[in-house]
Amino acid sequence: MDSNLDYGVAGMQALRVQAEAASYPETLGALIDDAAARNGDQLLAKWIADGQTMTYAEYARQTRKLASSFEAQGIRKGTHVGVMLPNVPAFVVTWGALARIGAVMIPVNISYTETELMYVLTDADAQFLVMDQSAVPVWDAMTEHPALVSDTRVIVHGTPRDGSQSWQALLDAGDEDYVATSTLSRTDLLNLQYTSGTTGFPKGCMLSHEYWILLGSLAAKFRGRGGDVKNVLINAPFFYMDPMWQFLMTMVLNGTAKIAPRISLSNLYNWLVDEDIHYCIFPQPGLKAWPEGPEDRKINLRYVSIFGWTPEARKEVERRFGCVARESFGMTEIGGGLMVPPEAGSKAYERTCGIPAAFREARIVDETGKDVVQGEIGELWIAGRGLLWGYYKRPDANATGFSGRWFRTGDLFRQDADGFYYIVGRIKDMIRRAGENVAAQEVEAAVVSMEGVWEVTAVGVPDKMRGQEVMVVIRPREGVTPDQIDPEAVIAHCASRLAKFKTPRFIKYIDEFERTVSGKIVKRALVDDKTNPRVGAWDRTVGKVLDQAEADAQIA
């Protein structure tokens, strides 16, 4: 181990010891109040699109007021509440209010269709729904509603529908001196976070107050650069986990969250400059969104999180912007797992996910659960404080997903002689598109329900901008020809059942799949490294089947 790396690992271990010895707020409500006591009228958040702002004191006060009104409506400790809101102040206020009561938030993707909304709310046993007015048409279009959510238990942010309640009216009527009527602790459930990170339909990860407190607090400690990071860009949808822990990290750093409505490469540069951003999750394509030059000096980044970048891109972002760019590994189930130390020397430019973060232990094991020899490939297992409780109402998934105190990530890793971990691939059948997890089985279930389809498989096609794009390969029923299963009809069918990011871009037809001895489809044969899987696929972005030249041009 070189001296720089030795120094970096030692520093990381010292931070781990310090972090694990520290005390943390018991609940999210306590974290909000502690931050408000420290910062008062200091700016906590700014919504970039419309200029709305919120101070620390205002946030604490609004969460107490809304909590009192929620409780008056019958929301109690343990009540499950769906929250279907875009990146607006109401999202974080609602989360904080539910946390103060001890209720459980179920974040819902604002782009979900009626089918997806019905699935999540029913599976999660939601009793109330807080939704944006933009999502009301989806609710109204449902042929039936979840059994536990009556119209009077729908709370609309914006113009309320007939029979529902107004989120703003509830906030205005609340008591700012609200005190929780139930005793809360760090191990109480806070979120049912649905994830497609594993095979099958989305499952609800049961995440406690402690999970979120540690995730936000440790992110601040390891990414805060000794107090240099104050302005944090949040531009992913709040119904995913990253924006939520980034918001908590900002409070721990006594900083300001600059919140954009959505991810946008075209707007990224202006946001970084105009909002004086110090930290963000930086997408590698952003390096190509504007040319390198004198304008780079206007950017004041100090630390960026990166995922899967090439060595050249890692060096470029640090050279251009004078920041620290570091990889890590996490997932909804475990929060943070591995991190590359800030002072990692040349190791930082390798595709390593780092070493175990605070409160985390890691193992690489074989199929029998025995540790592999260092350097060999196996499944990464993680243990530690504040992991998910388990998957909601999924005893089989919990039985296979855990081995004692160890969570089985389903990801293949190896460890080098310096103790650094490298991801090799995924055991789980999942497609990763532009930061979104898409369960192949969910896409397959939508397509196979079409008339004329006998079998279908969904795979991830490599894409330089989005990581992967969704492709479905269809085997028609006997006597049905491919032209009888029109690709545009496939897209329309999927679009009525799946969110936009899950809807396939590429469609292929096949007479027979390559199979294993047990009869399972060999997916890797459809996306091998030797051929371009786009060749012969119908591409919905251009509305035609791609020939070799057209397919090659897309990945050039």
CSV table of N, CA, C and O in Angstrom, one decimal, residues 470-474 485-488 490-491 504-509 536-540 545:
chain,number,residue,atom,x,y,z
A,470,VAL,N,-34.1,-0.3,-21.8
A,470,VAL,CA,-34.9,-1.5,-21.7
A,470,VAL,C,-35.2,-2.0,-23.0
A,470,VAL,O,-35.7,-1.3,-23.9
A,471,MET,N,-34.9,-3.3,-23.2
A,471,MET,CA,-35.3,-4.0,-24.5
A,471,MET,C,-36.1,-5.2,-24.1
A,471,MET,O,-35.7,-6.0,-23.2
A,472,VAL,N,-37.2,-5.5,-24.9
A,472,VAL,CA,-37.9,-6.7,-24.7
A,472,VAL,C,-37.8,-7.6,-25.9
A,472,VAL,O,-37.8,-7.1,-27.0
A,473,VAL,N,-37.6,-8.9,-25.7
A,473,VAL,CA,-37.5,-9.8,-26.8
A,473,VAL,C,-38.7,-10.7,-26.7
A,473,VAL,O,-38.9,-11.4,-25.7
A,474,ILE,N,-39.5,-10.8,-27.8
A,474,ILE,CA,-40.8,-11.4,-27.7
A,474,ILE,C,-40.8,-12.7,-28.6
A,474,ILE,O,-40.3,-12.7,-29.8
A,485,ILE,N,-47.9,-8.5,-34.0
A,485,ILE,CA,-47.7,-7.9,-32.6
A,485,ILE,C,-47.0,-6.6,-32.9
A,485,ILE,O,-45.7,-6.5,-32.8
A,486,ASP,N,-47.7,-5.6,-33.3
A,486,ASP,CA,-47.1,-4.4,-33.7
A,486,ASP,C,-46.3,-3.7,-32.6
A,486,ASP,O,-46.8,-3.6,-31.4
A,487,PRO,N,-45.1,-3.3,-32.8
A,487,PRO,CA,-44.3,-2.7,-31.8
A,487,PRO,C,-44.9,-1.5,-31.1
A,487,PRO,O,-44.7,-1.2,-29.9
A,488,GLU,N,-45.6,-0.6,-31.9
A,488,GLU,CA,-46.2,0.5,-31.3
A,488,GLU,C,-47.3,0.1,-30.4
A,488,GLU,O,-47.6,0.8,-29.4
A,490,VAL,N,-47.2,-2.6,-28.6
A,490,VAL,CA,-46.5,-3.1,-27.4
A,490,VAL,C,-46.2,-1.9,-26.5
A,490,VAL,O,-46.4,-1.9,-25.3
A,491,ILE,N,-45.7,-0.8,-27.1
A,491,ILE,CA,-45.3,0.4,-26.4
A,491,ILE,C,-46.6,1.0,-25.7
A,491,ILE,O,-46.5,1.3,-24.5
A,504,PRO,N,-40.4,-0.1,-22.5
A,504,PRO,CA,-39.2,-0.5,-23.4
A,504,PRO,C,-39.0,0.5,-24.5
A,504,PRO,O,-39.9,1.1,-25.0
A,505,ARG,N,-37.7,0.7,-24.8
A,505,ARG,CA,-37.3,1.5,-26.0
A,505,ARG,C,-37.1,0.6,-27.2
A,505,ARG,O,-37.5,0.9,-28.3
A,506,PHE,N,-36.5,-0.6,-26.9
A,506,PHE,CA,-36.2,-1.6,-28.1
A,506,PHE,C,-37.1,-2.8,-28.0
A,506,PHE,O,-37.4,-3.3,-26.9
A,507,ILE,N,-37.6,-3.3,-29.1
A,507,ILE,CA,-38.4,-4.5,-29.2
A,507,ILE,C,-37.8,-5.4,-30.3
A,507,ILE,O,-37.6,-4.9,-31.4
A,508,LYS,N,-37.6,-6.6,-29.9
A,508,LYS,CA,-37.2,-7.6,-30.9
A,508,LYS,C,-38.1,-8.8,-30.9
A,508,LYS,O,-38.8,-9.0,-29.9
A,509,TYR,N,-38.0,-9.6,-31.9
A,509,TYR,CA,-38.8,-10.8,-32.0
A,509,TYR,C,-37.9,-12.0,-32.2
A,509,TYR,O,-36.9,-11.9,-32.9
A,536,GLY,N,-31.4,-5.1,-35.5
A,536,GLY,CA,-32.6,-5.9,-35.7
A,536,GLY,C,-33.7,-5.5,-34.7
A,536,GLY,O,-34.8,-6.1,-34.8
A,537,ALA,N,-33.5,-4.6,-33.8
A,537,ALA,CA,-34.5,-4.2,-32.9
A,537,ALA,C,-35.2,-3.0,-33.4
A,537,ALA,O,-34.7,-2.1,-34.0
A,538,TRP,N,-36.5,-3.0,-33.1
A,538,TRP,CA,-37.3,-1.8,-33.4
A,538,TRP,C,-37.1,-0.8,-32.3
A,538,TRP,O,-37.2,-1.1,-31.1
A,539,ASP,N,-36.7,0.5,-32.7
A,539,ASP,CA,-36.3,1.5,-31.7
A,539,ASP,C,-37.5,2.5,-31.7
A,539,ASP,O,-37.7,3.2,-32.7
A,540,ARG,N,-38.1,2.7,-30.6
A,540,ARG,CA,-39.3,3.6,-30.5
A,540,ARG,C,-38.9,5.1,-30.7
A,540,ARG,O,-39.7,5.9,-31.0
A,545,VAL,N,-36.9,-0.4,-37.4
A,545,VAL,CA,-36.0,-1.4,-37.1
A,545,VAL,C,-34.6,-1.0,-37.5
A,545,VAL,O,-34.4,-0.5,-38.6
